[in-house]
Coordinates of N, CA, C and O in Angstrom, one line a residue:
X1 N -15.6 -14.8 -2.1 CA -14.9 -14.2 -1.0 C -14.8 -15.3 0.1 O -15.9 -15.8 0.5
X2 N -13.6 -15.5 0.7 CA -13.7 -16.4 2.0 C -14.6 -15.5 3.1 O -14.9 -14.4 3.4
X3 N -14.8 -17.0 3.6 CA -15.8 -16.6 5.2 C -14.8 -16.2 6.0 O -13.6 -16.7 6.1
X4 N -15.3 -15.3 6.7 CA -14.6 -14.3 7.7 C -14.9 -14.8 9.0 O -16.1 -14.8 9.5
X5 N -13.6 -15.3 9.8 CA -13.7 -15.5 11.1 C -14.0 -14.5 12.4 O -13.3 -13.6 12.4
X6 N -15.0 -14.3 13.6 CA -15.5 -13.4 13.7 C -14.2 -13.5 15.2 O -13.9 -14.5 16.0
X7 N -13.6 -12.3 15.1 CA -12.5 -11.9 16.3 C -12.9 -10.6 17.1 O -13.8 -9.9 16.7
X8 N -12.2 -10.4 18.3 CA -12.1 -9.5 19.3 C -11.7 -8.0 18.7 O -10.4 -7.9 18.5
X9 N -12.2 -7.4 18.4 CA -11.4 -6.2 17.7 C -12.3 -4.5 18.2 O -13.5 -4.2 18.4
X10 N -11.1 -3.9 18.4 CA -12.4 -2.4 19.4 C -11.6 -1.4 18.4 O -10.6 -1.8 17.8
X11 N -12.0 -0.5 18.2 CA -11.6 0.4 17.5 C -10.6 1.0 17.5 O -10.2 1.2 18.7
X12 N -9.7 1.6 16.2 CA -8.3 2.0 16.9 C -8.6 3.7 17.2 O -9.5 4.5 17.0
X13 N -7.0 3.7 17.9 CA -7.4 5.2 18.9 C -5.8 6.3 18.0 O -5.3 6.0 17.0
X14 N -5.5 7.3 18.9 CA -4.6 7.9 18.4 C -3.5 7.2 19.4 O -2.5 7.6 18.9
X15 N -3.2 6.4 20.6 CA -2.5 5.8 21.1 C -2.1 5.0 20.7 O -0.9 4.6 20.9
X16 N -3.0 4.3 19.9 CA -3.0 3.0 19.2 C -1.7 2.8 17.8 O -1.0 1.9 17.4
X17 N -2.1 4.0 17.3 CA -2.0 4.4 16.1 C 0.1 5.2 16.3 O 0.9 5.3 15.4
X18 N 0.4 5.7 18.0 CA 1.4 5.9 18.1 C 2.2 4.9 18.5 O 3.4 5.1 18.3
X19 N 1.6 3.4 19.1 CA 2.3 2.6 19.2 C 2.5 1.3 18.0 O 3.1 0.3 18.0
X20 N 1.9 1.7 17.3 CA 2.0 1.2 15.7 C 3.3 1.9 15.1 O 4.2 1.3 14.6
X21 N 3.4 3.2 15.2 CA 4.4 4.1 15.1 C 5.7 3.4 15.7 O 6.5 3.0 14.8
X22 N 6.0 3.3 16.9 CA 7.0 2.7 17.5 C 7.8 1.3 17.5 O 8.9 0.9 17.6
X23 N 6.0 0.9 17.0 CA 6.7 -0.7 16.4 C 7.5 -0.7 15.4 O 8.6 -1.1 15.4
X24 N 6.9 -0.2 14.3 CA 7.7 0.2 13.1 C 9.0 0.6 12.9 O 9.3 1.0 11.8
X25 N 10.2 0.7 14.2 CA 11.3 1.1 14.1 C 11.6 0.1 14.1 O 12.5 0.2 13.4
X26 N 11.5 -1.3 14.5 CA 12.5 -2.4 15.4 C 12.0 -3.6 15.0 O 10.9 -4.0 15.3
X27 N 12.9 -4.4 14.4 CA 12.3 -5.5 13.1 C 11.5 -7.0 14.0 O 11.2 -6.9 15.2
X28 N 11.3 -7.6 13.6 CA 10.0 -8.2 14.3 C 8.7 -8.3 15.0 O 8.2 -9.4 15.3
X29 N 8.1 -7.0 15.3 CA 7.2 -6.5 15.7 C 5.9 -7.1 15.1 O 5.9 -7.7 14.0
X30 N 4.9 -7.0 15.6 CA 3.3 -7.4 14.7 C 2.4 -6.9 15.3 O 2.3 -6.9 16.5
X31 N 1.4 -6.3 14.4 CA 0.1 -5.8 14.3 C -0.6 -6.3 13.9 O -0.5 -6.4 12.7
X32 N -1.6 -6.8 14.5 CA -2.8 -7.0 13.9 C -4.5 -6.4 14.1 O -5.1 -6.3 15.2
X33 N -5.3 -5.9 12.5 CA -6.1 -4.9 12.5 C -7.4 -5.7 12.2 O -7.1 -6.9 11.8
X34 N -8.8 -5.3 12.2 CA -9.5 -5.6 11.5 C -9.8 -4.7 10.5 O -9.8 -3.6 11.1
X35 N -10.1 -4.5 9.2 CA -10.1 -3.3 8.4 C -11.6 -3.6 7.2 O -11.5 -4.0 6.1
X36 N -12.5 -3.3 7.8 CA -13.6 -3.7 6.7 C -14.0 -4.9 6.4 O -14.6 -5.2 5.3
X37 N -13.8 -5.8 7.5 CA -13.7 -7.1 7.0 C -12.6 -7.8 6.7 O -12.5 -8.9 6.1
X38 N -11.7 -7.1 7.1 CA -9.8 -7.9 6.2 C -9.5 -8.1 7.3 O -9.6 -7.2 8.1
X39 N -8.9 -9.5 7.8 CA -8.0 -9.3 8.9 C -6.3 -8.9 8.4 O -5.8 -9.5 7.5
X40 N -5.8 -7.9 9.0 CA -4.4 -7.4 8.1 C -3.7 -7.4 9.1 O -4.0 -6.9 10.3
X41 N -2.4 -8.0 8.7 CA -1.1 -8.1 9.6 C -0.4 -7.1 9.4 O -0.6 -6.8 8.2
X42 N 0.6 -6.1 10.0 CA 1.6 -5.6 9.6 C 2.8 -5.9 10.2 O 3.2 -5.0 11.0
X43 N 3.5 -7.1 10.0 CA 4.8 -7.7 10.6 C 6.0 -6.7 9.9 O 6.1 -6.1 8.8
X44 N 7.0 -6.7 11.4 CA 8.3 -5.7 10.7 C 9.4 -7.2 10.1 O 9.6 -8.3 10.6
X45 N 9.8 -6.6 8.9 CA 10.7 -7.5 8.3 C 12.1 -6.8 8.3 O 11.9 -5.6 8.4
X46 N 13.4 -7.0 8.2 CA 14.1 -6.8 8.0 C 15.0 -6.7 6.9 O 15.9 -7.4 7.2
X47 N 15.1 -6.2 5.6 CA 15.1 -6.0 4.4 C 16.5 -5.6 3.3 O 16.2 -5.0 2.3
X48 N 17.8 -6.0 3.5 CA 19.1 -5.1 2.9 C 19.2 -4.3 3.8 O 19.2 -3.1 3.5
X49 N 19.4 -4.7 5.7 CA 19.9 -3.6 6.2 C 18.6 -2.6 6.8 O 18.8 -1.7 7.7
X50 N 17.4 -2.9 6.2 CA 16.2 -2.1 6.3 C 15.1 -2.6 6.8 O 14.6 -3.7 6.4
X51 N 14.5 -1.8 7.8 CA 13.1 -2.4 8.5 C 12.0 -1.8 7.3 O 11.8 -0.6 6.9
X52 N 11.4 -2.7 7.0 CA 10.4 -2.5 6.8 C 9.3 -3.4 7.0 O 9.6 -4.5 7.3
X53 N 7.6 -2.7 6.7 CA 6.5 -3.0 7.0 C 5.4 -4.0 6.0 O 4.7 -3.5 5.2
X54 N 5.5 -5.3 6.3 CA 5.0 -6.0 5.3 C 3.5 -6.1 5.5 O 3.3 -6.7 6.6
X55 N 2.4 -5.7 4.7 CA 1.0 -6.0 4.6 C 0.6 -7.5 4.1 O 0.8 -7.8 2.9
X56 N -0.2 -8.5 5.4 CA -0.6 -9.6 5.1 C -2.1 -9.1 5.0 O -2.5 -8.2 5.6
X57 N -2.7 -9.8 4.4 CA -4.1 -9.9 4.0 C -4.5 -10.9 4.4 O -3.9 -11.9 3.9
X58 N -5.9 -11.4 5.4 CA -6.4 -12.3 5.7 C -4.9 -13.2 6.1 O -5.3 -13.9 7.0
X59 N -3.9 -13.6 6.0 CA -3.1 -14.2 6.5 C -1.9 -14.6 5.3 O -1.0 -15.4 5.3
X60 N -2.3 -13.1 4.0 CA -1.7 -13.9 2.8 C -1.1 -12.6 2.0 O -1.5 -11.4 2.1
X61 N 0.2 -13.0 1.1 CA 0.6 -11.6 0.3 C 0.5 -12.5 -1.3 O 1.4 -13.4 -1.3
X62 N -0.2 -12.5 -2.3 CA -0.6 -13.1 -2.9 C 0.0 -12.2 -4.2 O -0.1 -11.0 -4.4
X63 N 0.5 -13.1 -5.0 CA 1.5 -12.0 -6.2 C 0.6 -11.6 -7.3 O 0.8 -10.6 -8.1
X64 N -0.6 -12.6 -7.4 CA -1.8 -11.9 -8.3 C -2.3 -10.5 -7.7 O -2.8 -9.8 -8.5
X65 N -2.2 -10.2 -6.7 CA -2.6 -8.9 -6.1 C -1.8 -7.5 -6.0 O -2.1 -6.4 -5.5
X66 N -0.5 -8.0 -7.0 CA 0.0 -7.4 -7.7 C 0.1 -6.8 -9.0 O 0.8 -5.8 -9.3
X67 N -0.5 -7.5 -9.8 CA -0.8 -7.0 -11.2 C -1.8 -6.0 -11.0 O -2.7 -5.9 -10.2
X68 N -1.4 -5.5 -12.0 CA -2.3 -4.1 -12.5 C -2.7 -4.8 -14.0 O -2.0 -5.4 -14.9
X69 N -4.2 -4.2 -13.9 CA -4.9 -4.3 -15.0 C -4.2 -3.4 -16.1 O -3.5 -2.5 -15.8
X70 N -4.8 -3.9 -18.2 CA -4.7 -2.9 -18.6 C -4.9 -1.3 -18.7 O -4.2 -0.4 -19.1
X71 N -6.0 -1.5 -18.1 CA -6.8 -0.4 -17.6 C -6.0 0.2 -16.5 O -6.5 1.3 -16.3
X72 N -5.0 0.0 -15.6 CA -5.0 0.6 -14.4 C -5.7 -0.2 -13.2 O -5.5 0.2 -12.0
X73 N -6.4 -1.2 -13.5 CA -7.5 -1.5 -12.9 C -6.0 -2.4 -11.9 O -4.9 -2.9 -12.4
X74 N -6.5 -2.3 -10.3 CA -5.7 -2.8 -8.9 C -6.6 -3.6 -8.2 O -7.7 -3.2 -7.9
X75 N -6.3 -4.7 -7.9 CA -7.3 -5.9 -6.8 C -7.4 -4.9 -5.8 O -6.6 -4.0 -5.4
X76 N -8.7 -5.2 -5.5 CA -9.1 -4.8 -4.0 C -8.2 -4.7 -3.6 O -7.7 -3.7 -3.9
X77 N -7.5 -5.9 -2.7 CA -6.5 -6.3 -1.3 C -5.8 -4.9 -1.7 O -6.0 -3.8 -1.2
X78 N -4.8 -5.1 -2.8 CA -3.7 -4.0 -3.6 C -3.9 -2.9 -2.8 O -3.3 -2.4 -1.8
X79 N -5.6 -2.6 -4.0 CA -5.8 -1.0 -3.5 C -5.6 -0.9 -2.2 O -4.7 -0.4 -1.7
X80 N -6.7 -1.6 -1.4 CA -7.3 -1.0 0.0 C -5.5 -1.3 1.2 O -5.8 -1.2 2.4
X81 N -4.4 -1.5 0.9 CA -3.8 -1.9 2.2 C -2.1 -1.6 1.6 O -1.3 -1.2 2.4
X82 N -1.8 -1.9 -0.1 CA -0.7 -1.9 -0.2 C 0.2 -0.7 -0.8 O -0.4 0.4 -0.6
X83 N 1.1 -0.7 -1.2 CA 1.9 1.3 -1.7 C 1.6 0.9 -3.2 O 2.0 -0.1 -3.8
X84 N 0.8 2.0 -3.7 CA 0.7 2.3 -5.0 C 1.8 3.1 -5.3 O 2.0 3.9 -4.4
X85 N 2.6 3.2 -6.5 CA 3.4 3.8 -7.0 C 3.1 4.1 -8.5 O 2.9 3.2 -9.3
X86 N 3.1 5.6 -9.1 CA 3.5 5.7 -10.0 C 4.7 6.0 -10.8 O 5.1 7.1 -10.3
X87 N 5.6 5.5 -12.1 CA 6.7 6.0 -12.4 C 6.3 6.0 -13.9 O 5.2 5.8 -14.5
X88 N 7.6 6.4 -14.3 CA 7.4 6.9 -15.7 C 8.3 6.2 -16.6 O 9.4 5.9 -16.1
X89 N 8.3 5.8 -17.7 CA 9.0 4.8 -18.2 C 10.1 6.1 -19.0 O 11.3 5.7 -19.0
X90 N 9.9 7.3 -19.5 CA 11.4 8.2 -19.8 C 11.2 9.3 -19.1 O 10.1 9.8 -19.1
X91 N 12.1 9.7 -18.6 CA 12.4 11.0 -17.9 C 12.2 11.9 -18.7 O 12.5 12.0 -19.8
X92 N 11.0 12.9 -17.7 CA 10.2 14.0 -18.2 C 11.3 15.4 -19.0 O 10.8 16.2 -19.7
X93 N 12.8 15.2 -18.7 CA 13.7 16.0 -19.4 C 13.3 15.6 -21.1 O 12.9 16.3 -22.1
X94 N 13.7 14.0 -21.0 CA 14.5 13.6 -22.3 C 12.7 13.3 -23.2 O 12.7 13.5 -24.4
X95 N 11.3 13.0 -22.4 CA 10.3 13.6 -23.1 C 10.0 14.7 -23.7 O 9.6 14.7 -24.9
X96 N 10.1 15.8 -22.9 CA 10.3 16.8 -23.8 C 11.2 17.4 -24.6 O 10.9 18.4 -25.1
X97 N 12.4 16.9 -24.8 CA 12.7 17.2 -25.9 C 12.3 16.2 -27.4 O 12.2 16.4 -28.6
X98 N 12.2 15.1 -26.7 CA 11.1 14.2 -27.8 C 9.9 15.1 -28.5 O 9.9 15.2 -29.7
X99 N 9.1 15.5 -27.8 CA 8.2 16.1 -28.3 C 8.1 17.3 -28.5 O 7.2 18.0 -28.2
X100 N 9.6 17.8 -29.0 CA 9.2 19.3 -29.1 C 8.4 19.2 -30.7 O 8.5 18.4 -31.6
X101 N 7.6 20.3 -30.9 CA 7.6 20.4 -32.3 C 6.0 19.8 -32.1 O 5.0 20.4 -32.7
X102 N 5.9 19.0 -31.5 CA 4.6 18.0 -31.3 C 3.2 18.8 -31.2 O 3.3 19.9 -30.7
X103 N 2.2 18.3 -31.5 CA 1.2 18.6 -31.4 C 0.7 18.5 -30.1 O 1.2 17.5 -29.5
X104 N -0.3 19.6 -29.2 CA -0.4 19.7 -27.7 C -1.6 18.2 -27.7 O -1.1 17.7 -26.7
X105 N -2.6 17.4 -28.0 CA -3.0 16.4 -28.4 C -2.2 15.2 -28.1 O -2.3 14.5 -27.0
X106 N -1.2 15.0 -29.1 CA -0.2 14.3 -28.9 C 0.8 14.1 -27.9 O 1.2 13.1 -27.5
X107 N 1.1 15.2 -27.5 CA 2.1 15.6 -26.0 C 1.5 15.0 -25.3 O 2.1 14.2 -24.5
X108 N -0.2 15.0 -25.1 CA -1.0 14.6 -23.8 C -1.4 13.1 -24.0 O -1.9 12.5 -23.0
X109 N -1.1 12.4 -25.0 CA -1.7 11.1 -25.6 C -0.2 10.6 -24.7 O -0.3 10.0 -23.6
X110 N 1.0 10.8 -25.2 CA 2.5 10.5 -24.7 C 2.5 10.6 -23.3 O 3.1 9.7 -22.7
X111 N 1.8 11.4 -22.6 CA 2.3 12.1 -21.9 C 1.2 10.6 -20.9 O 1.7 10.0 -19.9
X112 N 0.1 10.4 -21.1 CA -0.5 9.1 -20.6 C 0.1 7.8 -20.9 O -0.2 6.9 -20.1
X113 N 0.8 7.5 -21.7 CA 1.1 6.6 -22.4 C 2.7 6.3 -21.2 O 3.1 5.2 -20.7
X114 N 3.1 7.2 -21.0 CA 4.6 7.1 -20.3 C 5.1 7.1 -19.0 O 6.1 7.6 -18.4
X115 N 3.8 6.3 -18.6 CA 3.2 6.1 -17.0 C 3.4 4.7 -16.6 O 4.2 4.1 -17.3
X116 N 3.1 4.3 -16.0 CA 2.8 2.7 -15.3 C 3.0 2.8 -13.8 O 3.5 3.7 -13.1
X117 N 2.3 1.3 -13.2 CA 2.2 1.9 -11.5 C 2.5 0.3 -10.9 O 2.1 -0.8 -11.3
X118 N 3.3 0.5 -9.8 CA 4.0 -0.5 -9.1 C 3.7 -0.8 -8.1 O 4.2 -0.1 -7.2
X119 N 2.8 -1.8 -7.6 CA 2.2 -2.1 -6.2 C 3.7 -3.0 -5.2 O 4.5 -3.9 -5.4
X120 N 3.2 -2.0 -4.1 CA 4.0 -2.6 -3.1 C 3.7 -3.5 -2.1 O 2.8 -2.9 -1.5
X121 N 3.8 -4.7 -1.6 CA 3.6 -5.0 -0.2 C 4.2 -4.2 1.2 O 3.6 -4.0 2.3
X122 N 5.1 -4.0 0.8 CA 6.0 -3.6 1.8 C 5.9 -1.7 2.1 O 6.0 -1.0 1.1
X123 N 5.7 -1.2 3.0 CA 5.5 0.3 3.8 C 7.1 0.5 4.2 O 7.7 -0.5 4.6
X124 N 8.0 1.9 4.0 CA 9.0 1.9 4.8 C 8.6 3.1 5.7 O 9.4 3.7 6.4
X125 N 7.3 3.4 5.9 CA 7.4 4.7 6.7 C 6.0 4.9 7.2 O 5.0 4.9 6.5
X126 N 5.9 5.1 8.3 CA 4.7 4.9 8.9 C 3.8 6.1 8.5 O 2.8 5.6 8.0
X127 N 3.7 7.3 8.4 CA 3.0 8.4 7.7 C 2.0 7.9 6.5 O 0.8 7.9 6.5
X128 N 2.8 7.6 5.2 CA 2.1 7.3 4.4 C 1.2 6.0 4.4 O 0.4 5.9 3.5
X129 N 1.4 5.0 5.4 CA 0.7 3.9 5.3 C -0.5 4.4 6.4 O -1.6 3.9 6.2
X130 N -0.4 5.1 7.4 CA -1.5 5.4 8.0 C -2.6 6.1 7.0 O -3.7 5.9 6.7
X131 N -1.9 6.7 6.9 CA -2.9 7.8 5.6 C -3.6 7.0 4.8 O -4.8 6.9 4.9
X132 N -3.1 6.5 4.2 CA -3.5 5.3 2.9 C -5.0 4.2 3.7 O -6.0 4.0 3.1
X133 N -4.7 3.9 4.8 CA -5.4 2.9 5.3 C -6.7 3.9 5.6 O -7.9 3.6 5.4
X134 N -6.2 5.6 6.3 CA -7.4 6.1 6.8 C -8.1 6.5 5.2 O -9.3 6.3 5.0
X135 N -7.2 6.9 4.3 CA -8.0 7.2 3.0 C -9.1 6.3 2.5 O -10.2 6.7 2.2
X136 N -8.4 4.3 2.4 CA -9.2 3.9 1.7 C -10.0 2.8 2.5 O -10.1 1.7 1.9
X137 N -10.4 2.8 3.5 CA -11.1 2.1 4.5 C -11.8 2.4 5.3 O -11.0 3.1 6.0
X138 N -13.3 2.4 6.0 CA -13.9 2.8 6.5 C -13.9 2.3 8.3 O -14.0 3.2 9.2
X139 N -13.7 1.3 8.4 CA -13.6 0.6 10.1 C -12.6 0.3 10.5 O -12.5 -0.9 10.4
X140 N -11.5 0.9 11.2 CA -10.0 0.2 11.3 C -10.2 -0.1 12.8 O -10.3 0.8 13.6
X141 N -10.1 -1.5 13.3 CA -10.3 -1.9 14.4 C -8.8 -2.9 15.1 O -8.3 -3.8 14.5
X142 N -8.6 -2.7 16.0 CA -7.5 -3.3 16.8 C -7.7 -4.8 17.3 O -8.8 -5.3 17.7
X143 N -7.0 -5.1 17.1 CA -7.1 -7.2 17.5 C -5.9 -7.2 18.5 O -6.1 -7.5 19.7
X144 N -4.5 -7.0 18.1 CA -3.6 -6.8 19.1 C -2.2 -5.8 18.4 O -2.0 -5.3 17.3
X145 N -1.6 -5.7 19.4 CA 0.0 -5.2 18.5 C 1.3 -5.5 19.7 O 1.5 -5.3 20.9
X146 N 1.8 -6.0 18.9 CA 3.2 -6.9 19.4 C 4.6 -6.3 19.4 O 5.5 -7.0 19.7

């Protein structure tokens, strides 16, 4: 693990947390958090027309921290800051009629099998990324917001 530069950072508040809100409408804005030890950016990017919210880590968006293991298994950085997604590789219609007939065993063996999960950098909405950070992080501390 890199050595961690030691910065100004006080705890975030629910003010804090509404003007993170506000940034998030209007493309070039920046946030910066301390989060367990992570210094995390959340710069607004502008995207197809679309603002959205990009998660830097320590100063970095790193595309190994994108792969998912066979297992499911997610890098740290991934888990603790970016949008997990799950999707399904056939539409739960045209599954079941695949498996009609099927053994209930088998249905559930398919039924894991016809998953996979898509790490995001990028937040379009501030709700679910607050949540996510309060879910998987213990110290979320303020450095500045821009």
């Amino acid at each position: 693990m890199e050595d961690k530069t030691q910065v100004e950072a006080r705890p975030i508040t629910k003010d804090d947390w509404a003007r993170i809100k506000e940034m998030m409408n209007y493309p070039h804005g920046s946030t910066s958090l301390l989060i367990d030890g992570f210094k995390v950016e959340l710069c607004q990017k502008l995207i197809k027309k679309r603002v959205v919210t990009a998660v830097y880590v320590d100063g970095y968006i790193k595309g190994e921290w994108m792969k998912v293991g066979e297992v499911g298994q997610i890098p740290e950085q991934a888990r603790r800051f970016w949008q997990i997604k799950t999707k399904k590789l056939i539409p739960e219609k045209e599954m079941k009629k695949m498996l009609r007939g099927s053994s209930k065993n088998h249905k559930e063996e398919m039924a894991s099998r016809n998953q996979y999960q898509v790490v995001n950098c990028c937040w379009s909405s501030f709700g679910p990324l607050k949540r996510h950070f309060e879910a998987n992080n213990k110290d979320i501390r303020v450095i500045s917001i821009w």
